[in-house]
């Protein structure tokens, strides 16, 4: 074996030992990134960037099919422009990077390095939209943005990252809402069918929505270690931004109207999601749709007559069929090549040697389960396509099984505690009243926050609670409501939060038609026979704490 040809997979930390180090090993050993002297930033190497290019290619085609056009806005935003929308600027202020000098001269006005581009698009729309005939405006751009993150990890959180941001302007609220929800479906379909990653579609709570938005929607995925990852978001802005930037148009009845706006985006965080949702202790596991190399051909006993020629014929057939294929005819051993391309996550490996050529077939090995099968050389294109689809389906089922195993429907403290002890970190489905104060109380005192309110709702529990510090009956809190409570657990503490007209549960409490449990004088577990209905909220729990 040539010098330096050690199996790189041996230097990958098992995820069961240290998941964070496993992730770092993967991004380094698979040559996805390299760290730089610029703290919090990374070099995306060719193999990593090729994954992003494939993501970009597929999504860009889908956007254009829906009528969206690509543009490119400046990377600098004048401070006065950023300040036009109060909620927006307050939401991004802690993450903004500022340019104060041009050369050696101090600028008259600071320039923000774009953290997002709503204000730039609004400034542009104000100049070009005058009539209903100018609408809708369906714009998208592929750019980098800067957010001054304190804690960074490759692809997941970096100070500069690549993304796409769609910004659309519409004649009516109905059109804008349809755009917002429709683009979320585009993202979800892409993640599930191209990235083989199951997601939960839902609406963010008021406290967790995008700065300046009326409503934010998200797709949530669960990683191998039970942590949640927000894979994409869409936002409905109403007409708030349009009013702040004086965007108006003449409608069909010749009246002055204000348009409604959306934005939506995904980023290179998707690469991190692919790694953590699909990878194993041998390295990456890439979905065929975005894999830079879909098939690698490894000649066996390539020094023997006809082997390299047979491998080259395979390569030619697959290449001409539009399959991304690599023929590795280097002098590295077959064993080294097997480990190398497993570590790089290549979905399918084809092995061909003298015996295979004599028998008229090649051996196919799928990355996701290492299953082996033979493909007749006369049917190699069809056989490869079938196996690539099998890899995609197998990866999806594997990721879905992980999510199902780590998803818990909880209605009592005992259920939450038992689920976490038995299954570990994951999603908790529980009822929530919709009260923002209760949600904040949950974050502050239990370290748990909601991920989203799923579009697909189910009633997990019924019950009515008397809610007061003294334990005296609070008659308002006994009303049956359309929203109930969000429950979670953190190191032995449980919180049950108020119904729409009740108060937060704290201290001792009386319960009607159910059972109450006081935990350290601060919380209550409830249950009962009442008819209250609610919304299911997905809560990501890591040893009792939410992973944001």
mmCIF file of N, CA and C in Angstrom, residues 228-280:
data_model
loop_
_atom_site.group_PDB
_atom_site.id
_atom_site.type_symbol
_atom_site.label_atom_id
_atom_site.label_comp_id
_atom_site.label_asym_id
_atom_site.label_seq_id
_atom_site.Cartn_x
_atom_site.Cartn_y
_atom_site.Cartn_z
ATOM 1 N N UNK A 228 -32.754 18.709 17.492
ATOM 2 C CA UNK A 228 -33.562 19.228 16.402
ATOM 3 C C UNK A 228 -32.749 20.203 15.575
ATOM 4 N N UNK A 229 -33.063 20.281 14.287
ATOM 5 C CA UNK A 229 -32.421 21.248 13.410
ATOM 6 C C UNK A 229 -33.480 21.898 12.538
ATOM 7 N N UNK A 230 -33.500 23.223 12.573
ATOM 8 C CA UNK A 230 -34.405 23.988 11.722
ATOM 9 C C UNK A 230 -33.805 24.026 10.325
ATOM 10 N N UNK A 231 -34.449 23.335 9.383
ATOM 11 C CA UNK A 231 -33.857 23.150 8.061
ATOM 12 C C UNK A 231 -34.252 24.218 7.057
ATOM 13 N N UNK A 232 -35.292 24.976 7.330
ATOM 14 C CA UNK A 232 -35.716 26.022 6.415
ATOM 15 C C UNK A 232 -36.866 26.801 7.015
ATOM 16 N N UNK A 233 -37.000 28.071 6.614
ATOM 17 C CA UNK A 233 -38.077 28.911 7.143
ATOM 18 C C UNK A 233 -38.700 29.746 6.037
ATOM 19 N N UNK A 234 -39.968 30.081 6.229
ATOM 20 C CA UNK A 234 -40.651 31.044 5.367
ATOM 21 C C UNK A 234 -41.377 32.040 6.268
ATOM 22 N N UNK A 235 -41.514 33.275 5.783
ATOM 23 C CA UNK A 235 -42.076 34.339 6.619
ATOM 24 C C UNK A 235 -43.124 35.144 5.849
ATOM 25 N N UNK A 236 -44.234 35.412 6.525
ATOM 26 C CA UNK A 236 -45.250 36.316 5.986
ATOM 27 C C UNK A 236 -45.139 37.624 6.763
ATOM 28 N N UNK A 237 -44.921 38.734 6.036
ATOM 29 C CA UNK A 237 -44.693 40.024 6.673
ATOM 30 C C UNK A 237 -45.925 40.914 6.719
ATOM 31 N N UNK A 238 -47.017 40.471 6.117
ATOM 32 C CA UNK A 238 -48.145 41.384 6.021
ATOM 33 C C UNK A 238 -47.736 42.590 5.205
ATOM 34 N N UNK A 239 -48.205 43.778 5.603
ATOM 35 C CA UNK A 239 -47.802 44.996 4.895
ATOM 36 C C UNK A 239 -46.927 45.899 5.758
ATOM 37 N N UNK A 240 -46.386 45.332 6.844
ATOM 38 C CA UNK A 240 -45.583 46.140 7.770
ATOM 39 C C UNK A 240 -44.336 46.732 7.142
ATOM 40 N N UNK A 241 -43.562 45.905 6.436
ATOM 41 C CA UNK A 241 -42.367 46.411 5.778
ATOM 42 C C UNK A 241 -42.733 47.404 4.686
ATOM 43 N N UNK A 242 -43.789 47.103 3.941
ATOM 44 C CA UNK A 242 -44.205 47.986 2.849
ATOM 45 C C UNK A 242 -44.569 49.375 3.380
ATOM 46 N N UNK A 243 -45.263 49.416 4.499
ATOM 47 C CA UNK A 243 -45.610 50.717 5.088
ATOM 48 C C UNK A 243 -44.361 51.448 5.575
ATOM 49 N N UNK A 244 -43.450 50.720 6.204
ATOM 50 C CA UNK A 244 -42.235 51.357 6.712
ATOM 51 C C UNK A 244 -41.382 51.937 5.589
ATOM 52 N N UNK A 245 -41.451 51.327 4.403
ATOM 53 C CA UNK A 245 -40.621 51.773 3.289
ATOM 54 C C UNK A 245 -41.426 52.501 2.204
ATOM 55 N N UNK A 246 -42.660 52.868 2.556
ATOM 56 C CA UNK A 246 -43.507 53.657 1.642
ATOM 57 C C UNK A 246 -43.684 52.977 0.282
ATOM 58 N N UNK A 247 -43.952 51.692 0.297
ATOM 59 C CA UNK A 247 -44.237 50.973 -0.945
ATOM 60 C C UNK A 247 -45.751 50.969 -1.131
ATOM 61 N N UNK A 248 -46.213 51.451 -2.241
ATOM 62 C CA UNK A 248 -47.649 51.466 -2.512
ATOM 63 C C UNK A 248 -47.877 51.275 -4.006
ATOM 64 N N UNK A 249 -49.116 50.919 -4.355
ATOM 65 C CA UNK A 249 -49.454 50.736 -5.757
ATOM 66 C C UNK A 249 -50.912 51.120 -5.979
ATOM 67 N N UNK A 250 -51.241 51.412 -7.214
ATOM 68 C CA UNK A 250 -52.615 51.705 -7.594
ATOM 69 C C UNK A 250 -53.304 50.403 -7.961
ATOM 70 N N UNK A 251 -54.420 50.106 -7.275
ATOM 71 C CA UNK A 251 -55.069 48.812 -7.506
ATOM 72 C C UNK A 251 -55.997 48.860 -8.713
ATOM 73 N N UNK A 252 -56.760 47.804 -8.915
ATOM 74 C CA UNK A 252 -57.605 47.663 -10.093
ATOM 75 C C UNK A 252 -58.774 48.638 -10.098
ATOM 76 N N UNK A 253 -59.065 49.239 -8.938
ATOM 77 C CA UNK A 253 -60.129 50.238 -8.844
ATOM 78 C C UNK A 253 -59.552 51.644 -8.727
ATOM 79 N N UNK A 254 -58.270 51.754 -9.067
ATOM 80 C CA UNK A 254 -57.568 53.042 -9.074
ATOM 81 C C UNK A 254 -57.435 53.650 -7.671
ATOM 82 N N UNK A 255 -57.348 52.763 -6.665
ATOM 83 C CA UNK A 255 -57.130 53.211 -5.291
ATOM 84 C C UNK A 255 -55.706 52.862 -4.863
ATOM 85 N N UNK A 256 -55.140 53.673 -3.974
ATOM 86 C CA UNK A 256 -53.783 53.436 -3.489
ATOM 87 C C UNK A 256 -53.810 52.341 -2.432
ATOM 88 N N UNK A 257 -53.014 51.326 -2.638
ATOM 89 C CA UNK A 257 -52.960 50.180 -1.727
ATOM 90 C C UNK A 257 -51.526 49.901 -1.306
ATOM 91 N N UNK A 258 -51.413 49.146 -0.228
ATOM 92 C CA UNK A 258 -50.096 48.706 0.258
ATOM 93 C C UNK A 258 -49.948 47.209 -0.002
ATOM 94 N N UNK A 259 -48.856 46.784 -0.621
ATOM 95 C CA UNK A 259 -48.696 45.358 -0.943
ATOM 96 C C UNK A 259 -48.300 44.527 0.280
ATOM 97 N N UNK A 260 -48.393 43.220 0.115
ATOM 98 C CA UNK A 260 -48.034 42.279 1.175
ATOM 99 C C UNK A 260 -46.780 41.512 0.750
ATOM 100 N N UNK A 261 -45.980 41.156 1.738
ATOM 101 C CA UNK A 261 -44.615 40.704 1.441
ATOM 102 C C UNK A 261 -44.285 39.379 2.127
ATOM 103 N N UNK A 262 -43.345 38.626 1.523
ATOM 104 C CA UNK A 262 -42.848 37.387 2.122
ATOM 105 C C UNK A 262 -41.335 37.320 1.973
ATOM 106 N N UNK A 263 -40.740 36.456 2.748
ATOM 107 C CA UNK A 263 -39.352 36.047 2.488
ATOM 108 C C UNK A 263 -39.202 34.598 2.922
ATOM 109 N N UNK A 264 -38.204 33.914 2.374
ATOM 110 C CA UNK A 264 -38.004 32.497 2.679
ATOM 111 C C UNK A 264 -36.579 32.121 2.324
ATOM 112 N N UNK A 265 -36.006 31.165 3.051
ATOM 113 C CA UNK A 265 -34.620 30.823 2.771
ATOM 114 C C UNK A 265 -34.163 29.511 3.390
ATOM 115 N N UNK A 266 -33.154 28.929 2.739
ATOM 116 C CA UNK A 266 -32.385 27.814 3.294
ATOM 117 C C UNK A 266 -30.916 28.133 3.067
ATOM 118 N N UNK A 267 -30.056 27.456 3.803
ATOM 119 C CA UNK A 267 -28.637 27.793 3.756
ATOM 120 C C UNK A 267 -27.772 26.536 3.735
ATOM 121 N N UNK A 268 -26.468 26.763 3.810
ATOM 122 C CA UNK A 268 -25.522 25.646 3.879
ATOM 123 C C UNK A 268 -25.697 24.838 5.160
ATOM 124 N N UNK A 269 -26.575 25.287 6.050
ATOM 125 C CA UNK A 269 -26.919 24.471 7.217
ATOM 126 C C UNK A 269 -27.473 23.117 6.784
ATOM 127 N N UNK A 270 -28.062 23.072 5.584
ATOM 128 C CA UNK A 270 -28.579 21.798 5.071
ATOM 129 C C UNK A 270 -27.482 20.751 4.946
ATOM 130 N N UNK A 271 -26.260 21.189 4.661
ATOM 131 C CA UNK A 271 -25.156 20.226 4.579
ATOM 132 C C UNK A 271 -24.893 19.636 5.957
ATOM 133 N N UNK A 272 -24.930 20.479 6.978
ATOM 134 C CA UNK A 272 -24.795 19.974 8.342
ATOM 135 C C UNK A 272 -25.908 19.012 8.696
ATOM 136 N N UNK A 273 -27.125 19.311 8.223
ATOM 137 C CA UNK A 273 -28.261 18.420 8.480
ATOM 138 C C UNK A 273 -28.053 17.063 7.824
ATOM 139 N N UNK A 274 -27.551 17.064 6.596
ATOM 140 C CA UNK A 274 -27.288 15.800 5.897
ATOM 141 C C UNK A 274 -26.281 14.967 6.687
ATOM 142 N N UNK A 275 -25.228 15.607 7.155
ATOM 143 C CA UNK A 275 -24.194 14.895 7.911
ATOM 144 C C UNK A 275 -24.796 14.252 9.158
ATOM 145 N N UNK A 276 -25.552 15.044 9.936
ATOM 146 C CA UNK A 276 -26.036 14.577 11.239
ATOM 147 C C UNK A 276 -27.265 13.681 11.155
ATOM 148 N N UNK A 277 -28.013 13.778 10.055
ATOM 149 C CA UNK A 277 -29.189 12.922 9.918
ATOM 150 C C UNK A 277 -28.840 11.561 9.324
ATOM 151 N N UNK A 278 -27.768 11.514 8.507
ATOM 152 C CA UNK A 278 -27.488 10.297 7.749
ATOM 153 C C UNK A 278 -26.138 9.641 8.044
ATOM 154 N N UNK A 279 -25.151 10.404 8.474
ATOM 155 C CA UNK A 279 -23.811 9.856 8.622
ATOM 156 C C UNK A 279 -23.726 8.731 9.641
ATOM 157 N N UNK A 280 -22.640 7.943 9.562
ATOM 158 C CA UNK A 280 -22.403 6.895 10.546
ATOM 159 C C UNK A 280 -20.929 6.906 10.929
#
